[in-house]
PDB file of C-alpha atoms in Angstrom:
ATOM      1  CA  LYS N   1       6.485  -2.344  -7.966  1.00  0.00           C
ATOM      2  CA  PRO N   2       1.952  -3.671  -6.955  1.00  0.00           C
ATOM      3  CA  VAL N   3      -0.020  -4.461  -9.056  1.00  0.00           C
ATOM      4  CA  GLY N   4      -3.821  -4.304  -9.052  1.00  0.00           C
ATOM      5  CA  ASN N   5      -4.940  -4.597  -5.227  1.00  0.00           C
ATOM      6  CA  SER N   6      -4.846  -8.147  -2.240  1.00  0.00           C
ATOM      7  CA  ARG N   7      -7.362 -10.885  -2.620  1.00  0.00           C
ATOM      8  CA  THR N   8      -9.237 -13.208  -0.160  1.00  0.00           C
ATOM      9  CA  LEU N   9      -8.074 -16.394  -0.498  1.00  0.00           C
ATOM     10  CA  ASN N  10      -9.567 -17.601   2.229  1.00  0.00           C
ATOM     11  CA  GLU N  11     -11.245 -16.553   5.486  1.00  0.00           C
ATOM     12  CA  GLY N  12      -8.074 -15.262   6.896  1.00  0.00           C
ATOM     13  CA  SER N  13      -5.895 -15.183   4.453  1.00  0.00           C
ATOM     14  CA  ALA N  14      -4.926 -12.989   1.409  1.00  0.00           C
ATOM     15  CA  LEU N  15      -2.685 -12.999  -1.650  1.00  0.00           C
ATOM     16  CA  ARG N  16      -0.996  -8.853  -3.264  1.00  0.00           C
ATOM     17  CA  TYR N  17       0.162  -9.527  -7.001  1.00  0.00           C
ATOM     18  CA  PHE N  18       3.631  -7.426  -7.900  1.00  0.00           C
ATOM     19  CA  SER N  19       5.327  -6.849 -10.980  1.00  0.00           C
ATOM     20  CA  LYS N  20       8.467  -9.396  -9.280  1.00  0.00           C
ATOM     21  CA  GLY N  21       5.871 -11.657  -7.277  1.00  0.00           C
ATOM     22  CA  PHE N  22       3.531 -11.707  -4.782  1.00  0.00           C
ATOM     23  CA  VAL N  23       2.938 -11.993  -2.034  1.00  0.00           C
ATOM     24  CA  ILE N  24       0.624 -14.032   1.275  1.00  0.00           C
ATOM     25  CA  VAL N  25      -0.300 -13.520   4.655  1.00  0.00           C
ATOM     26  CA  ALA N  26      -2.006 -16.145   6.711  1.00  0.00           C
ATOM     27  CA  ASP N  27      -3.413 -16.801   9.324  1.00  0.00           C
ATOM     28  CA  ARG N  28      -3.644 -20.299  10.185  1.00  0.00           C
ATOM     29  CA  ASP N  29      -0.979 -22.837   7.824  1.00  0.00           C
ATOM     30  CA  ALA N  30      -2.282 -22.867   4.691  1.00  0.00           C
ATOM     31  CA  SER N  31      -1.695 -24.166   0.586  1.00  0.00           C
ATOM     32  CA  PHE N  32      -2.988 -22.487  -2.053  1.00  0.00           C
ATOM     33  CA  THR N  33      -2.974 -22.624  -6.032  1.00  0.00           C
ATOM     34  CA  ILE N  34      -1.162 -19.704  -6.458  1.00  0.00           C
ATOM     35  CA  GLU N  35      -1.587 -18.713 -11.575  1.00  0.00           C
ATOM     36  CA  VAL N  36       1.427 -16.634 -11.648  1.00  0.00           C
ATOM     37  CA  PRO N  37       2.371 -14.289 -15.079  1.00  0.00           C
ATOM     38  CA  ALA N  38       3.208 -16.704 -18.628  1.00  0.00           C
ATOM     39  CA  LYS N  39       6.100 -18.282 -18.421  1.00  0.00           C
ATOM     40  CA  THR N  40       7.306 -17.937 -15.438  1.00  0.00           C
ATOM     41  CA  ALA N  41       9.447 -21.553 -14.767  1.00  0.00           C
ATOM     42  CA  ALA N  42       9.515 -20.946 -10.473  1.00  0.00           C
ATOM     43  CA  VAL N  43       9.026 -18.726  -8.004  1.00  0.00           C
ATOM     44  CA  THR N  44      11.425 -18.752  -5.423  1.00  0.00           C
ATOM     45  CA  ASP N  45      10.069 -18.704  -1.209  1.00  0.00           C
ATOM     46  CA  LEU N  46      12.735 -15.365  -0.212  1.00  0.00           C
ATOM     47  CA  PHE N  47      12.813 -16.454   3.771  1.00  0.00           C
ATOM     48  CA  SER N  48      13.666 -20.434   3.277  1.00  0.00           C
ATOM     49  CA  GLY N  49      14.026 -20.716  -0.171  1.00  0.00           C
ATOM     50  CA  ARG N  50      12.372 -22.842  -1.579  1.00  0.00           C
ATOM     51  CA  ARG N  51      11.993 -22.923  -4.735  1.00  0.00           C
ATOM     52  CA  VAL N  52       8.077 -23.915  -5.798  1.00  0.00           C
ATOM     53  CA  MET N  53       8.094 -24.950  -9.859  1.00  0.00           C
ATOM     54  CA  VAL N  54       5.428 -23.465 -11.664  1.00  0.00           C
ATOM     55  CA  GLU N  55       2.968 -26.185 -13.768  1.00  0.00           C
ATOM     56  CA  LYS N  56       0.680 -24.322 -16.442  1.00  0.00           C
ATOM     57  CA  GLY N  57       0.499 -21.406 -15.006  1.00  0.00           C
ATOM     58  CA  LYS N  58       0.208 -22.309 -11.272  1.00  0.00           C
ATOM     59  CA  ALA N  59       2.785 -22.361  -8.503  1.00  0.00           C
ATOM     60  CA  GLY N  60       1.439 -24.554  -5.187  1.00  0.00           C
ATOM     61  CA  VAL N  61       2.418 -23.038  -1.803  1.00  0.00           C
ATOM     62  CA  SER N  62       2.572 -23.894   1.670  1.00  0.00           C
ATOM     63  CA  LEU N  63       2.261 -21.668   4.899  1.00  0.00           C
ATOM     64  CA  ILE N  64       3.419 -23.444   8.044  1.00  0.00           C
ATOM     65  CA  SER N  65       3.327 -21.128  10.928  1.00  0.00           C
ATOM     66  CA  GLN N  66       5.399 -22.021  14.386  1.00  0.00           C
ATOM     67  CA  VAL N  67       4.930 -22.619  16.606  1.00  0.00           C
ATOM     68  CA  TYR N  68       6.012 -20.514  20.128  1.00  0.00           C
ATOM     69  CA  PRO N  69       6.653 -21.570  23.563  1.00  0.00           C
ATOM     70  CA  SER N  70       4.025 -20.185  24.861  1.00  0.00           C
ATOM     71  CA  GLY N  71       2.296 -22.161  22.549  1.00  0.00           C
ATOM     72  CA  LYS N  72      -0.065 -20.241  20.142  1.00  0.00           C
ATOM     73  CA  THR N  73       0.926 -19.624  16.772  1.00  0.00           C
ATOM     74  CA  TYR N  74       1.128 -16.136  14.676  1.00  0.00           C
ATOM     75  CA  PRO N  75       0.141 -14.466  11.612  1.00  0.00           C
ATOM     76  CA  MET N  76       2.572 -15.698   9.357  1.00  0.00           C
ATOM     77  CA  GLY N  77       3.693 -13.873   5.058  1.00  0.00           C
ATOM     78  CA  ARG N  78       6.124 -15.241   1.961  1.00  0.00           C
ATOM     79  CA  ILE N  79       7.050 -13.426  -0.475  1.00  0.00           C
ATOM     80  CA  PHE N  80       7.644 -15.179  -3.372  1.00  0.00           C
ATOM     81  CA  LYS N  81       9.257 -13.569  -6.563  1.00  0.00           C
ATOM     82  CA  TYR N  82       8.870 -15.005  -9.758  1.00  0.00           C
ATOM     83  CA  ASP N  83      11.760 -17.083 -11.355  1.00  0.00           C
TER      84      ASP N  83
END
């Protein structure tokens, strides 16, 4: 269930919170520090399965684009679940 509106993180990227996690979309490689609800110990990237520990209410996450055989990179998104 969405919680609030989506937010622009920087040019080309956006964040949307949900009741059980958040989604980040970006058009290039990027790293972000995302605030998470109190008592959240970690977040899990549902694409990679990677668990990111939360420190002082914030999680540091990165999105790395893939280069396709054409040489182009495409926009990407990741779903993170609160643990």
